[in-house]
């Protein structure tokens, strides 16, 4: 599982409230990613990080911000949650595969419901 | 903008049959990934294809990549119920700051016994 944990695993919140999701990894990986998964869309990249304090936007970054103050933690914040942000959020890291090549490995996911 | 299209989006097949899932993409890339996802679970890395003509096999699954045609296939041989899952292909865009993935919508596979 590449040593990735996400918290919380489930959250219900109300429209307009701020929400922070945490991704924690224990293996000192440089690259970390946040995706959202919605039916019919596969996974879409929200933001990613290529080092401490180094982050950039993905394809669906509007309404989201991220921070990475330590190698092991990558935080995703919804500044003011909207119903359209109801989704399953996955964190990922890049790592070498034993069989060759680099792949992204995913955390267990966080189910977010915005009412 | 890179687009990744999978087909079919839903596949119901009998045990023992063969079938192929197709993944087409719109921009040049030589990195193609296949993942499996069981209901309510995370994604599991299946294959990493890194060059034109690459072929990888594990068990009843075989993946291939044709970068000139911008096409990858995931072939299922003699399907068994345990293969029921959603399969995603993803195309890698390698940049200065890491490898970003663009996913297809996924193919839901149901194997009937």
mmCIF file of C-alpha atoms in Angstrom:
data_model
loop_
_atom_site.group_PDB
_atom_site.id
_atom_site.type_symbol
_atom_site.label_atom_id
_atom_site.label_comp_id
_atom_site.label_asym_id
_atom_site.label_seq_id
_atom_site.Cartn_x
_atom_site.Cartn_y
_atom_site.Cartn_z
ATOM 1 C CA UNK A 1 0.000 0.000 0.000
ATOM 2 C CA UNK A 2 3.110 2.237 -0.278
ATOM 3 C CA UNK A 3 2.596 3.416 3.302
ATOM 4 C CA UNK A 4 -0.140 5.930 2.475
ATOM 5 C CA UNK A 5 -2.903 6.843 4.875
ATOM 6 C CA UNK A 6 -5.694 9.347 4.448
ATOM 7 C CA UNK A 7 -7.794 11.047 7.060
ATOM 8 C CA UNK A 8 -10.622 11.293 7.602
ATOM 9 C CA UNK A 9 -11.875 8.300 5.655
ATOM 10 C CA UNK A 10 -15.444 9.608 5.618
ATOM 11 C CA UNK A 11 -16.790 13.100 6.149
ATOM 12 C CA UNK A 12 -20.140 14.794 5.909
ATOM 13 C CA UNK A 13 -20.131 18.577 5.894
ATOM 14 C CA UNK A 14 -22.353 21.457 4.993
ATOM 15 C CA UNK A 15 -22.105 23.830 2.073
ATOM 16 C CA UNK A 16 -19.867 26.796 2.811
ATOM 17 C CA UNK A 17 -17.752 25.170 5.496
ATOM 18 C CA UNK A 18 -13.996 24.670 5.112
ATOM 19 C CA UNK A 19 -12.717 21.111 4.921
ATOM 20 C CA UNK A 20 -9.168 19.782 5.112
ATOM 21 C CA UNK A 21 -8.176 16.307 4.028
ATOM 22 C CA UNK A 22 -4.839 14.843 5.038
ATOM 23 C CA UNK A 23 -2.563 12.478 3.192
ATOM 24 C CA UNK A 24 0.309 10.953 5.141
ATOM 25 C CA UNK A 25 3.122 8.799 3.758
ATOM 26 C CA UNK A 26 5.907 7.077 5.622
ATOM 27 C CA UNK A 27 8.408 6.303 2.859
ATOM 28 C CA UNK A 28 9.853 9.715 2.021
ATOM 29 C CA UNK A 29 8.398 9.926 -1.491
ATOM 30 C CA UNK A 30 9.030 13.189 -3.271
ATOM 31 C CA UNK A 31 5.952 13.347 -5.490
ATOM 32 C CA UNK A 32 2.424 13.406 -4.082
ATOM 33 C CA UNK A 33 -0.907 13.904 -5.804
ATOM 34 C CA UNK A 34 -4.538 14.591 -5.009
ATOM 35 C CA UNK A 35 -7.254 13.196 -7.292
ATOM 36 C CA UNK A 36 -11.011 13.150 -7.163
ATOM 37 C CA UNK A 37 -13.093 10.288 -8.500
ATOM 38 C CA UNK A 38 -16.573 10.776 -9.870
ATOM 39 C CA UNK A 39 -18.743 8.367 -11.863
ATOM 40 C CA UNK A 40 -18.086 8.609 -15.577
ATOM 41 C CA UNK A 41 -14.912 10.668 -15.148
ATOM 42 C CA UNK A 42 -12.343 8.261 -13.856
ATOM 43 C CA UNK A 43 -9.862 10.090 -11.657
ATOM 44 C CA UNK A 44 -8.974 13.722 -12.211
ATOM 45 C CA UNK A 45 -5.911 15.456 -10.855
ATOM 46 C CA UNK A 46 -6.578 18.337 -8.469
ATOM 47 C CA UNK A 47 -3.113 19.370 -7.302
ATOM 48 C CA UNK A 48 0.271 17.770 -6.973
ATOM 49 C CA UNK A 49 3.526 18.360 -5.116
ATOM 50 C CA UNK A 50 7.098 17.792 -6.191
ATOM 51 C CA UNK A 51 8.671 18.624 -2.843
ATOM 52 C CA UNK A 52 8.205 20.480 0.412
ATOM 53 C CA UNK A 53 6.444 23.764 -0.326
ATOM 54 C CA UNK A 54 6.477 22.950 -4.062
ATOM 55 C CA UNK A 55 3.006 22.449 -5.485
ATOM 56 C CA UNK A 56 1.161 22.996 -8.735
ATOM 57 C CA UNK A 57 -2.351 22.826 -10.133
ATOM 58 C CA UNK A 58 -3.942 19.916 -11.898
ATOM 59 C CA UNK A 59 -6.890 19.880 -14.277
ATOM 60 C CA UNK A 60 -9.652 20.503 -11.679
ATOM 61 C CA UNK A 61 -8.006 22.792 -9.132
ATOM 62 C CA UNK A 62 -10.703 25.488 -8.808
ATOM 63 C CA UNK A 63 -12.042 25.621 -5.248
ATOM 64 C CA UNK A 64 -9.121 23.663 -3.815
ATOM 65 C CA UNK A 65 -5.815 24.580 -2.238
ATOM 66 C CA UNK A 66 -2.969 22.422 -0.981
ATOM 67 C CA UNK A 67 -0.026 22.652 1.337
ATOM 68 C CA UNK A 68 3.039 20.566 1.980
ATOM 69 C CA UNK A 69 5.116 21.734 4.911
ATOM 70 C CA UNK A 70 6.687 18.314 5.547
ATOM 71 C CA UNK A 71 7.670 15.555 3.152
ATOM 72 C CA UNK A 72 5.257 13.124 4.740
ATOM 73 C CA UNK A 73 2.092 15.252 4.733
ATOM 74 C CA UNK A 74 0.099 16.689 1.831
ATOM 75 C CA UNK A 75 -3.050 18.572 2.796
ATOM 76 C CA UNK A 76 -6.006 19.337 0.545
ATOM 77 C CA UNK A 77 -8.314 22.151 1.600
ATOM 78 C CA UNK A 78 -11.741 23.020 0.303
ATOM 79 C CA UNK A 79 -11.987 26.658 1.320
ATOM 80 C CA UNK A 80 -15.783 26.750 1.141
ATOM 81 C CA UNK A 81 -17.251 23.379 0.304
ATOM 82 C CA UNK A 82 -19.920 23.096 -2.392
ATOM 83 C CA UNK A 83 -22.176 20.185 -3.322
ATOM 84 C CA UNK A 84 -20.218 19.747 -6.553
ATOM 85 C CA UNK A 85 -17.220 18.768 -4.428
ATOM 86 C CA UNK A 86 -19.001 15.691 -3.138
ATOM 87 C CA UNK A 87 -16.659 12.978 -4.319
ATOM 88 C CA UNK A 88 -14.127 10.363 -3.354
ATOM 89 C CA UNK A 89 -10.679 11.862 -2.913
ATOM 90 C CA UNK A 90 -7.542 9.830 -3.436
ATOM 91 C CA UNK A 91 -4.004 10.714 -2.553
ATOM 92 C CA UNK A 92 -1.158 9.118 -4.490
ATOM 93 C CA UNK A 93 2.615 8.943 -4.524
ATOM 94 C CA UNK A 94 5.075 8.032 -7.270
ATOM 95 C CA UNK A 95 7.335 5.074 -6.626
ATOM 96 C CA UNK A 96 9.382 2.520 -8.505
ATOM 97 C CA UNK A 97 7.718 -0.807 -9.211
ATOM 98 C CA UNK A 98 9.569 -4.021 -8.447
ATOM 99 C CA UNK A 99 8.750 -5.165 -11.987
ATOM 100 C CA UNK A 100 10.172 -1.985 -13.499
ATOM 101 C CA UNK A 101 9.076 1.555 -14.204
ATOM 102 C CA UNK A 102 7.498 4.169 -11.981
ATOM 103 C CA UNK A 103 3.824 4.059 -11.111
ATOM 104 C CA UNK A 104 1.521 6.005 -8.882
ATOM 105 C CA UNK A 105 0.253 4.239 -5.795
ATOM 106 C CA UNK A 106 -2.965 5.297 -4.196
ATOM 107 C CA UNK A 107 -4.168 5.736 -0.656
ATOM 108 C CA UNK A 108 -7.438 4.247 0.628
ATOM 109 C CA UNK A 109 -9.525 7.314 -0.270
ATOM 110 C CA UNK A 110 -11.750 9.768 1.580
ATOM 111 C CA UNK A 111 -15.486 9.875 0.899
ATOM 112 C CA UNK A 112 -16.749 13.425 1.216
ATOM 113 C CA UNK A 113 -20.403 14.377 1.183
ATOM 114 C CA UNK A 114 -21.291 18.067 1.051
ATOM 115 C CA UNK A 115 -24.906 18.744 1.966
ATOM 116 C CA UNK B 1 -5.757 18.865 -23.918
ATOM 117 C CA UNK B 2 -5.134 15.171 -23.550
ATOM 118 C CA UNK B 3 -8.216 12.983 -23.779
ATOM 119 C CA UNK B 4 -8.288 9.320 -22.847
ATOM 120 C CA UNK B 5 -11.156 7.161 -24.032
ATOM 121 C CA UNK B 6 -11.885 3.653 -22.899
ATOM 122 C CA UNK B 7 -14.310 1.251 -24.436
ATOM 123 C CA UNK B 8 -16.419 -0.452 -23.622
ATOM 124 C CA UNK B 9 -17.475 1.332 -20.448
ATOM 125 C CA UNK B 10 -19.356 -1.726 -19.271
ATOM 126 C CA UNK B 11 -18.596 -5.317 -20.098
ATOM 127 C CA UNK B 12 -20.538 -8.352 -18.990
ATOM 128 C CA UNK B 13 -18.965 -11.625 -19.980
ATOM 129 C CA UNK B 14 -19.218 -15.295 -19.250
ATOM 130 C CA UNK B 15 -16.533 -17.175 -17.418
ATOM 131 C CA UNK B 16 -14.078 -18.781 -19.781
ATOM 132 C CA UNK B 17 -14.508 -16.212 -22.536
ATOM 133 C CA UNK B 18 -11.917 -13.819 -23.942
ATOM 134 C CA UNK B 19 -12.318 -10.103 -24.402
ATOM 135 C CA UNK B 20 -10.368 -6.908 -24.954
ATOM 136 C CA UNK B 21 -10.663 -3.458 -23.400
ATOM 137 C CA UNK B 22 -9.414 -0.581 -25.531
ATOM 138 C CA UNK B 23 -7.774 2.638 -24.436
ATOM 139 C CA UNK B 24 -7.296 5.432 -26.985
ATOM 140 C CA UNK B 25 -5.577 8.693 -26.228
ATOM 141 C CA UNK B 26 -5.218 11.928 -28.125
ATOM 142 C CA UNK B 27 -1.664 13.153 -27.481
ATOM 143 C CA UNK B 28 1.720 11.553 -27.920
ATOM 144 C CA UNK B 29 2.882 9.696 -24.839
ATOM 145 C CA UNK B 30 5.001 6.643 -24.230
ATOM 146 C CA UNK B 31 3.726 5.939 -20.732
ATOM 147 C CA UNK B 32 0.544 4.014 -20.251
ATOM 148 C CA UNK B 33 -0.757 2.550 -17.014
ATOM 149 C CA UNK B 34 -3.488 0.080 -16.168
ATOM 150 C CA UNK B 35 -5.175 -0.030 -12.783
ATOM 151 C CA UNK B 36 -7.792 -2.197 -11.177
ATOM 152 C CA UNK B 37 -10.359 -0.996 -8.646
ATOM 153 C CA UNK B 38 -12.688 -3.198 -6.619
ATOM 154 C CA UNK B 39 -15.941 -1.634 -5.341
ATOM 155 C CA UNK B 40 -15.321 0.746 -2.458
ATOM 156 C CA UNK B 41 -11.577 0.197 -2.631
ATOM 157 C CA UNK B 42 -8.510 2.021 -3.821
ATOM 158 C CA UNK B 43 -6.708 1.543 -7.133
ATOM 159 C CA UNK B 44 -4.218 -1.254 -7.642
ATOM 160 C CA UNK B 45 -1.417 -0.894 -10.181
ATOM 161 C CA UNK B 46 -1.535 -3.659 -12.792
ATOM 162 C CA UNK B 47 0.804 -2.717 -15.612
ATOM 163 C CA UNK B 48 3.236 -0.013 -16.628
ATOM 164 C CA UNK B 49 3.908 0.223 -20.366
ATOM 165 C CA UNK B 50 6.819 2.449 -21.265
ATOM 166 C CA UNK B 51 7.548 2.026 -24.945
ATOM 167 C CA UNK B 52 5.993 1.302 -28.283
ATOM 168 C CA UNK B 53 5.284 -2.392 -28.663
ATOM 169 C CA UNK B 54 5.513 -3.062 -24.935
ATOM 170 C CA UNK B 55 3.596 -6.115 -23.808
ATOM 171 C CA UNK B 56 3.096 -7.166 -20.206
ATOM 172 C CA UNK B 57 1.266 -10.210 -18.919
ATOM 173 C CA UNK B 58 0.162 -11.349 -15.526
ATOM 174 C CA UNK B 59 -2.129 -14.283 -15.115
ATOM 175 C CA UNK B 60 -5.146 -13.928 -17.376
ATOM 176 C CA UNK B 61 -4.443 -10.286 -18.193
ATOM 177 C CA UNK B 62 -2.190 -9.013 -20.954
ATOM 178 C CA UNK B 63 -1.590 -5.350 -21.763
ATOM 179 C CA UNK B 64 0.000 -3.872 -24.855
ATOM 180 C CA UNK B 65 0.902 -0.439 -26.140
ATOM 181 C CA UNK B 66 1.013 0.968 -29.674
ATOM 182 C CA UNK B 67 2.242 4.539 -29.345
ATOM 183 C CA UNK B 68 1.899 5.255 -33.062
ATOM 184 C CA UNK B 69 -1.780 4.368 -32.998
ATOM 185 C CA UNK B 70 -2.126 5.935 -29.513
ATOM 186 C CA UNK B 71 -3.794 2.749 -28.393
ATOM 187 C CA UNK B 72 -3.405 0.363 -25.506
ATOM 188 C CA UNK B 73 -5.317 -2.853 -25.014
ATOM 189 C CA UNK B 74 -6.036 -4.984 -21.979
ATOM 190 C CA UNK B 75 -6.813 -8.521 -23.058
ATOM 191 C CA UNK B 76 -8.617 -10.915 -20.764
ATOM 192 C CA UNK B 77 -8.117 -14.605 -21.388
ATOM 193 C CA UNK B 78 -10.546 -17.226 -20.077
ATOM 194 C CA UNK B 79 -12.226 -14.855 -17.659
ATOM 195 C CA UNK B 80 -12.960 -15.903 -14.102
ATOM 196 C CA UNK B 81 -15.292 -14.304 -11.570
ATOM 197 C CA UNK B 82 -12.390 -12.874 -9.554
ATOM 198 C CA UNK B 83 -11.564 -10.553 -12.435
ATOM 199 C CA UNK B 84 -14.786 -8.632 -11.876
ATOM 200 C CA UNK B 85 -13.719 -5.049 -11.119
ATOM 201 C CA UNK B 86 -13.349 -1.652 -12.755
ATOM 202 C CA UNK B 87 -10.296 -1.239 -14.956
ATOM 203 C CA UNK B 88 -8.743 2.114 -15.701
ATOM 204 C CA UNK B 89 -6.119 3.110 -18.185
ATOM 205 C CA UNK B 90 -4.108 6.258 -17.574
ATOM 206 C CA UNK B 91 -1.710 8.139 -19.808
ATOM 207 C CA UNK B 92 1.394 9.673 -18.299
ATOM 208 C CA UNK B 93 2.493 13.220 -19.061
ATOM 209 C CA UNK B 94 6.068 13.581 -17.981
ATOM 210 C CA UNK B 95 7.107 17.070 -17.123
ATOM 211 C CA UNK B 96 9.751 18.886 -15.201
ATOM 212 C CA UNK B 97 7.861 18.330 -11.979
ATOM 213 C CA UNK B 98 6.895 14.699 -12.131
ATOM 214 C CA UNK B 99 4.582 12.441 -13.994
ATOM 215 C CA UNK B 100 0.933 13.473 -14.139
ATOM 216 C CA UNK B 101 -1.695 10.947 -15.095
ATOM 217 C CA UNK B 102 -4.826 11.460 -17.167
ATOM 218 C CA UNK B 103 -7.338 8.673 -16.631
ATOM 219 C CA UNK B 104 -9.947 7.114 -18.816
ATOM 220 C CA UNK B 105 -13.486 6.822 -17.454
ATOM 221 C CA UNK B 106 -12.996 3.171 -16.558
ATOM 222 C CA UNK B 107 -14.452 -0.120 -17.758
ATOM 223 C CA UNK B 108 -16.734 -1.991 -15.382
ATOM 224 C CA UNK B 109 -16.168 -5.696 -15.911
ATOM 225 C CA UNK B 110 -18.645 -8.279 -14.645
ATOM 226 C CA UNK B 111 -17.789 -11.925 -15.138
ATOM 227 C CA UNK B 112 -20.760 -14.214 -14.825
ATOM 228 C CA UNK B 113 -20.380 -17.790 -13.741
#
